[in-house]
Amino acid sequence: MSYQTILTARDGTVGIITLNRPEALNALNARITTELGQAVDEMEQDDGINVLVLTGSDKAFAAGADIKEIRDKSFIDVFDEQFITATWERIARCRKPTIAAVSGHAIGGGFELAMMCDIIIAAECARFALPETKIGIIPGAGGTQRLTRVAGKALAMDMILTGRRLTAEEARACGLVSRVVPDGQHLPVAIEVAQEIAHSSRPIVMIAKEAVNKAYETHLAEGIHLERRLLYSTFAVEDRREGMTAFSEKRKPEFRNR
Ligand code: CAA
């Protein structure tokens, strides 16, 4: 499929989606979020892709919802079109692992989009903020929930009520970002991490992702119960036998994603 506001590429079994509205710092309008959803659909259905990487430009991962596009909308407009739910959140529902490679501004919905991914890798110059209250709205792409779950109430309140910006290092220290890398290295490192994940069995990493995500949504006993059931289910995957056999035979496993 050809897109106008994103670029798609492949590096082996890693699919790369680049947000590409430089004139608006990748502000998320209806077109870019629709195209993002379509690209995720395509890559999720593609058996040749094991992991997705989402990135922006060096200057901006994304500067949030397109304020100019939504400025004149009414309640009924956003209600009817299911603003955010219908398109933006497609990446949060992706069953394959997703990595956000962030440089520059990750603001408002841009930060929320990064938080929808499984792992965030940030360049030193990355900045994270949820300044929505400054323009008379609140974060609406999961920010009040995902930030609070990861960073806790104190920091979430501080960021959401004041619009405070976090540096990449601050975001790493509170658990939002897994790795901070020198400027310009965020995408190469994200691809490297994606390749590392992609070398494992695809169904096994998808099961692992499902188990970790459950920790957000349930209490400990139920989460442990699900984890145990999912662990048992890995014994029905051929790659589980291959992984253990390869270990015993001191060779590299040859996973077939079955
Ligand atoms: N929507 C629409 N256009 C945007 C935009 C946005 N969110 N962010 C930047 N742009 C546009 C600017 O209007 C400007 O366009 P023009 O050249 O046509 O004027 C262009 O991108 C470059 O931006 P700046 O000149 O402002 O660049 P800067 O380097 O001086 O500042 C910035 C960068 C601090 C990120 C600043 O652009 C900014 O504050 N942007 C808005 C950030 C924001 O409030 N995001 C939250 C949006 S609401 C939201 O996301 C809701 C939700 O939860 C879903």
Coordinates of C-alpha atoms and ligand atoms in Angstrom, one line a residue:
M1 CA 0.0 0.0 0.0
S2 CA 1.3 3.5 -0.7
Y3 CA 1.0 6.1 2.1
Q4 CA 1.2 9.9 2.2
T5 CA 2.1 10.6 5.8
I6 CA 4.1 7.6 6.9
L7 CA 6.9 5.6 5.4
T8 CA 7.2 1.9 5.7
A9 CA 10.3 -0.3 5.4
R10 CA 11.6 -3.7 6.3
D11 CA 14.9 -4.8 7.8
G12 CA 14.8 -8.6 7.7
T13 CA 11.8 -9.6 9.8
V14 CA 11.5 -6.2 11.4
G15 CA 8.8 -3.8 10.0
I16 CA 9.6 -0.1 10.4
I17 CA 6.9 2.6 10.3
T18 CA 8.1 6.2 10.2
L19 CA 5.7 9.1 11.0
N20 CA 6.4 11.6 8.2
R21 CA 4.6 15.0 8.5
P22 CA 7.7 17.1 9.1
E23 CA 5.9 20.3 8.4
A24 CA 3.8 19.8 11.5
L25 CA 6.3 17.9 13.7
N26 CA 4.3 14.7 13.0
A27 CA 1.1 16.1 14.6
L28 CA -1.4 13.3 14.5
N29 CA -4.2 14.1 12.2
A30 CA -6.9 11.7 10.8
R31 CA -4.8 10.8 7.8
I32 CA -1.6 9.9 9.7
T33 CA -3.4 7.9 12.4
T34 CA -5.5 6.1 9.7
E35 CA -2.4 5.2 7.7
L36 CA -0.6 4.1 10.9
G37 CA -3.5 1.7 11.6
Q38 CA -3.4 0.4 8.0
A39 CA 0.4 -0.2 8.2
V40 CA 0.0 -2.0 11.5
D41 CA -2.7 -4.1 10.0
E42 CA -0.5 -4.9 7.0
M43 CA 2.5 -5.8 9.1
E44 CA 0.5 -7.8 11.6
Q45 CA -0.9 -10.0 8.8
D46 CA 2.6 -10.4 7.2
D47 CA 4.1 -13.7 8.3
G48 CA 7.5 -12.3 7.3
I49 CA 7.4 -9.6 10.0
N50 CA 8.0 -10.6 13.6
V51 CA 8.5 -7.2 15.3
L52 CA 7.3 -3.6 14.5
V53 CA 9.4 -0.4 15.1
L54 CA 7.6 2.9 15.2
T55 CA 9.6 6.1 14.8
G56 CA 9.5 9.8 13.8
S57 CA 12.1 12.3 12.8
D58 CA 15.2 13.4 14.8
K59 CA 13.2 16.5 15.8
A60 CA 9.9 15.0 16.7
F61 CA 8.5 11.6 17.3
A62 CA 5.1 13.3 17.3
A63 CA 3.9 16.6 18.8
G64 CA 0.5 15.3 19.7
A65 CA -3.0 15.4 18.2
D66 CA -3.3 17.9 15.3
I67 CA -4.6 20.9 17.2
K68 CA -5.6 22.7 14.1
E69 CA -7.6 19.8 12.8
I70 CA -9.6 19.2 16.1
R71 CA -10.0 22.9 17.1
D72 CA -13.5 23.2 15.7
K73 CA -14.9 19.8 16.5
S74 CA -17.9 19.4 18.7
F75 CA -18.6 16.7 21.3
I76 CA -20.8 14.9 18.8
D77 CA -18.1 15.0 16.1
V78 CA -15.5 13.3 18.3
F79 CA -18.2 11.0 19.8
D80 CA -19.5 9.8 16.4
E81 CA -16.1 9.3 14.8
Q82 CA -14.7 7.6 17.9
F83 CA -11.8 10.0 17.9
I84 CA -8.6 8.1 19.0
T85 CA -10.3 4.8 19.6
A86 CA -11.0 4.0 15.9
T87 CA -7.5 4.6 14.6
W88 CA -4.7 5.6 17.0
E89 CA -5.1 2.6 19.3
R90 CA -4.6 0.1 16.6
I91 CA -0.9 -0.2 17.6
A92 CA -1.9 -0.9 21.2
R93 CA -3.8 -3.9 20.0
C94 CA -0.9 -5.3 17.9
R95 CA -0.1 -8.8 19.1
K96 CA 3.4 -8.7 17.7
P97 CA 6.0 -6.8 19.8
T98 CA 6.3 -3.1 19.1
I99 CA 9.1 -0.7 19.8
A100 CA 8.9 3.1 19.8
A101 CA 12.2 4.7 18.7
V102 CA 11.9 8.3 20.1
S103 CA 13.9 11.4 19.3
G104 CA 12.9 15.0 20.0
H105 CA 9.3 15.9 21.0
A106 CA 7.1 13.1 22.2
I107 CA 4.3 15.4 23.3
G108 CA 0.6 14.8 24.1
G109 CA -0.7 12.2 21.9
G110 CA 2.8 11.6 20.6
F111 CA 3.9 10.5 24.0
E112 CA 0.7 8.5 24.4
L113 CA 1.4 6.7 21.1
A114 CA 4.9 5.8 22.3
M115 CA 3.4 4.5 25.6
M116 CA 1.1 2.2 23.5
C117 CA 4.2 0.4 22.3
D118 CA 5.9 -2.4 24.3
I119 CA 9.3 -0.8 24.6
I120 CA 10.5 2.8 24.3
I121 CA 14.0 3.5 23.2
A122 CA 14.9 7.2 23.4
A123 CA 17.7 9.4 22.1
E124 CA 19.2 11.7 24.7
C125 CA 17.4 14.7 23.2
A126 CA 13.9 13.1 23.5
R127 CA 11.4 15.0 25.6
F128 CA 8.2 13.6 27.0
A129 CA 5.2 15.7 28.1
L130 CA 1.4 15.7 28.4
P131 CA 0.6 19.4 28.2
E132 CA -3.1 19.0 27.1
T133 CA -4.5 21.0 30.0
K134 CA -2.7 24.0 28.6
I135 CA -5.0 23.9 25.6
G136 CA -8.1 23.1 27.5
I137 CA -8.4 19.3 27.1
I138 CA -7.0 16.3 28.9
P139 CA -4.8 13.5 27.6
G140 CA -7.1 11.2 25.7
A141 CA -5.0 8.5 24.2
G142 CA -4.4 6.6 27.4
G143 CA -2.0 9.1 29.0
T144 CA -3.8 9.4 32.3
Q145 CA -3.9 5.6 32.6
R146 CA -0.7 4.3 31.1
L147 CA 1.5 7.0 32.6
T148 CA 0.0 6.6 36.1
R149 CA 0.4 2.8 36.0
V150 CA 4.1 3.0 35.0
A151 CA 5.3 6.1 36.8
G152 CA 2.9 6.3 39.7
K153 CA 0.4 9.0 40.8
A154 CA 2.8 11.6 42.0
L155 CA 4.7 12.0 38.7
A156 CA 1.6 11.5 36.6
M157 CA -0.2 14.3 38.4
D158 CA 2.8 16.5 38.2
M159 CA 3.2 16.0 34.5
I160 CA -0.5 16.2 33.6
L161 CA -1.5 19.1 35.8
T162 CA 1.6 21.2 35.1
G163 CA 2.7 20.1 31.6
R164 CA 6.2 19.3 33.0
R165 CA 8.6 17.8 30.4
L166 CA 10.7 14.9 31.2
T167 CA 14.2 14.4 29.8
A168 CA 15.0 11.0 28.3
E169 CA 17.0 10.2 31.4
E170 CA 14.2 11.1 33.7
A171 CA 11.8 9.0 31.6
R172 CA 14.2 6.1 31.9
A173 CA 14.6 6.5 35.7
C174 CA 10.8 6.3 36.2
G175 CA 10.4 3.2 34.0
L176 CA 8.8 4.7 30.9
V177 CA 11.9 4.2 28.7
S178 CA 14.0 1.1 28.7
R179 CA 17.2 2.5 27.0
V180 CA 18.6 6.0 26.4
V181 CA 21.1 6.2 23.6
P182 CA 23.2 8.9 22.0
D183 CA 21.3 11.3 19.6
G184 CA 20.8 9.7 16.2
Q185 CA 21.2 6.1 17.6
H186 CA 17.6 5.6 18.7
L187 CA 16.5 3.9 15.4
P188 CA 19.5 1.7 14.8
V189 CA 19.4 0.6 18.4
A190 CA 15.6 0.0 18.2
I191 CA 16.2 -2.1 15.1
E192 CA 19.0 -4.0 16.8
V193 CA 16.7 -4.8 19.8
A194 CA 13.9 -5.7 17.4
Q195 CA 16.2 -8.1 15.6
E196 CA 17.2 -9.7 18.9
I197 CA 13.5 -10.3 19.6
A198 CA 12.8 -11.4 16.1
H199 CA 15.4 -14.2 16.4
S200 CA 13.1 -15.9 19.0
S201 CA 10.0 -17.9 18.0
R202 CA 7.3 -15.4 17.0
P203 CA 4.4 -17.2 18.8
I204 CA 6.5 -17.5 22.0
V205 CA 7.3 -13.8 22.1
M206 CA 3.6 -13.0 21.4
I207 CA 2.6 -15.2 24.3
A208 CA 5.2 -13.5 26.5
K209 CA 3.9 -10.1 25.5
E210 CA 0.3 -11.1 26.4
A211 CA 1.4 -12.3 29.8
V212 CA 3.3 -9.1 30.6
N213 CA 0.4 -6.9 29.4
K214 CA -2.0 -8.8 31.7
A215 CA 0.0 -7.4 34.7
Y216 CA -1.5 -4.0 33.9
E217 CA -5.0 -5.2 33.9
T218 CA -5.5 -7.7 36.7
H219 CA -4.5 -8.5 40.2
L220 CA -1.5 -10.7 41.1
A221 CA -3.3 -14.1 41.7
E222 CA -5.2 -13.9 38.4
G223 CA -2.1 -12.7 36.6
I224 CA 0.0 -15.5 37.9
H225 CA -2.7 -17.9 37.0
L226 CA -2.8 -16.7 33.4
E227 CA 1.0 -16.7 33.3
R228 CA 1.0 -20.4 34.3
R229 CA -1.6 -21.3 31.7
L230 CA 0.3 -19.4 29.0
L231 CA 3.5 -21.2 30.1
Y232 CA 1.8 -24.5 29.8
S233 CA 0.6 -23.5 26.3
T234 CA 4.1 -23.0 25.1
F235 CA 4.6 -26.7 25.5
A236 CA 2.2 -27.1 22.6
V237 CA 4.5 -24.9 20.4
E238 CA 7.0 -26.9 18.2
D239 CA 9.6 -24.1 18.7
R240 CA 9.6 -24.9 22.5
R241 CA 10.9 -28.4 21.8
E242 CA 13.4 -27.0 19.2
G243 CA 14.7 -24.3 21.7
M244 CA 15.3 -26.8 24.4
T245 CA 16.8 -29.4 22.0
A246 CA 19.1 -26.9 20.5
F247 CA 20.3 -25.9 24.0
S248 CA 21.0 -29.5 24.9
E249 CA 22.8 -30.1 21.6
K250 CA 24.8 -26.9 22.1
R251 CA 23.7 -25.4 18.7
K252 CA 21.6 -22.4 17.7
P253 CA 17.8 -23.1 17.5
E254 CA 16.1 -23.0 14.2
F255 CA 12.7 -21.6 15.0
R256 CA 9.9 -22.1 12.5
N257 CA 7.3 -20.0 14.2
R258 CA 5.0 -23.0 14.7
Ligands
CAA1 N1 -0.9 20.3 16.1 C1 -0.9 21.0 14.9 N2 0.3 21.6 14.5 C2 1.4 21.5 15.2 C3 1.4 20.7 16.4 C4 0.2 20.1 16.9 N3 0.1 19.4 18.0 N4 2.6 20.8 17.0 C5 3.3 21.5 16.1 N5 2.6 21.9 15.1 C6 3.0 22.8 13.9 C7 3.1 24.2 14.3 O1 1.9 24.8 14.3 C8 4.1 24.7 13.3 O2 3.4 24.9 12.1 P1 3.6 26.3 11.2 O3 5.0 26.3 10.8 O4 2.6 26.1 10.1 O5 3.2 27.4 12.2 C9 5.0 23.5 13.1 O6 4.3 22.4 13.5 C10 6.3 23.6 13.8 O7 6.0 23.8 15.2 P2 6.6 25.0 16.1 O8 7.0 26.2 15.2 O9 5.7 25.3 17.2 O10 8.0 24.3 16.6 P3 8.8 24.6 17.9 O11 10.1 23.8 17.7 O12 8.9 26.1 18.2 O13 7.9 24.0 19.1 C11 6.6 22.3 20.2 C12 7.7 22.6 19.2 C13 7.0 22.7 21.6 C14 6.4 20.8 20.1 C15 5.3 23.1 19.8 O14 5.1 22.9 18.4 C16 4.1 22.7 20.6 O15 3.9 23.0 21.7 N6 3.2 21.9 19.9 C17 2.0 21.5 20.5 C18 2.2 20.4 21.5 C19 0.9 20.0 22.2 O16 0.2 20.8 22.8 N7 0.5 18.7 22.0 C20 -0.7 18.2 22.6 C21 -1.8 18.1 21.5 S1 -3.4 17.6 22.2 C22 -3.3 16.0 22.3 O17 -2.3 15.3 21.9 C23 -4.6 15.3 22.7 C24 -4.5 13.9 23.0 O18 -4.2 13.5 24.1 C25 -4.9 12.9 22.1

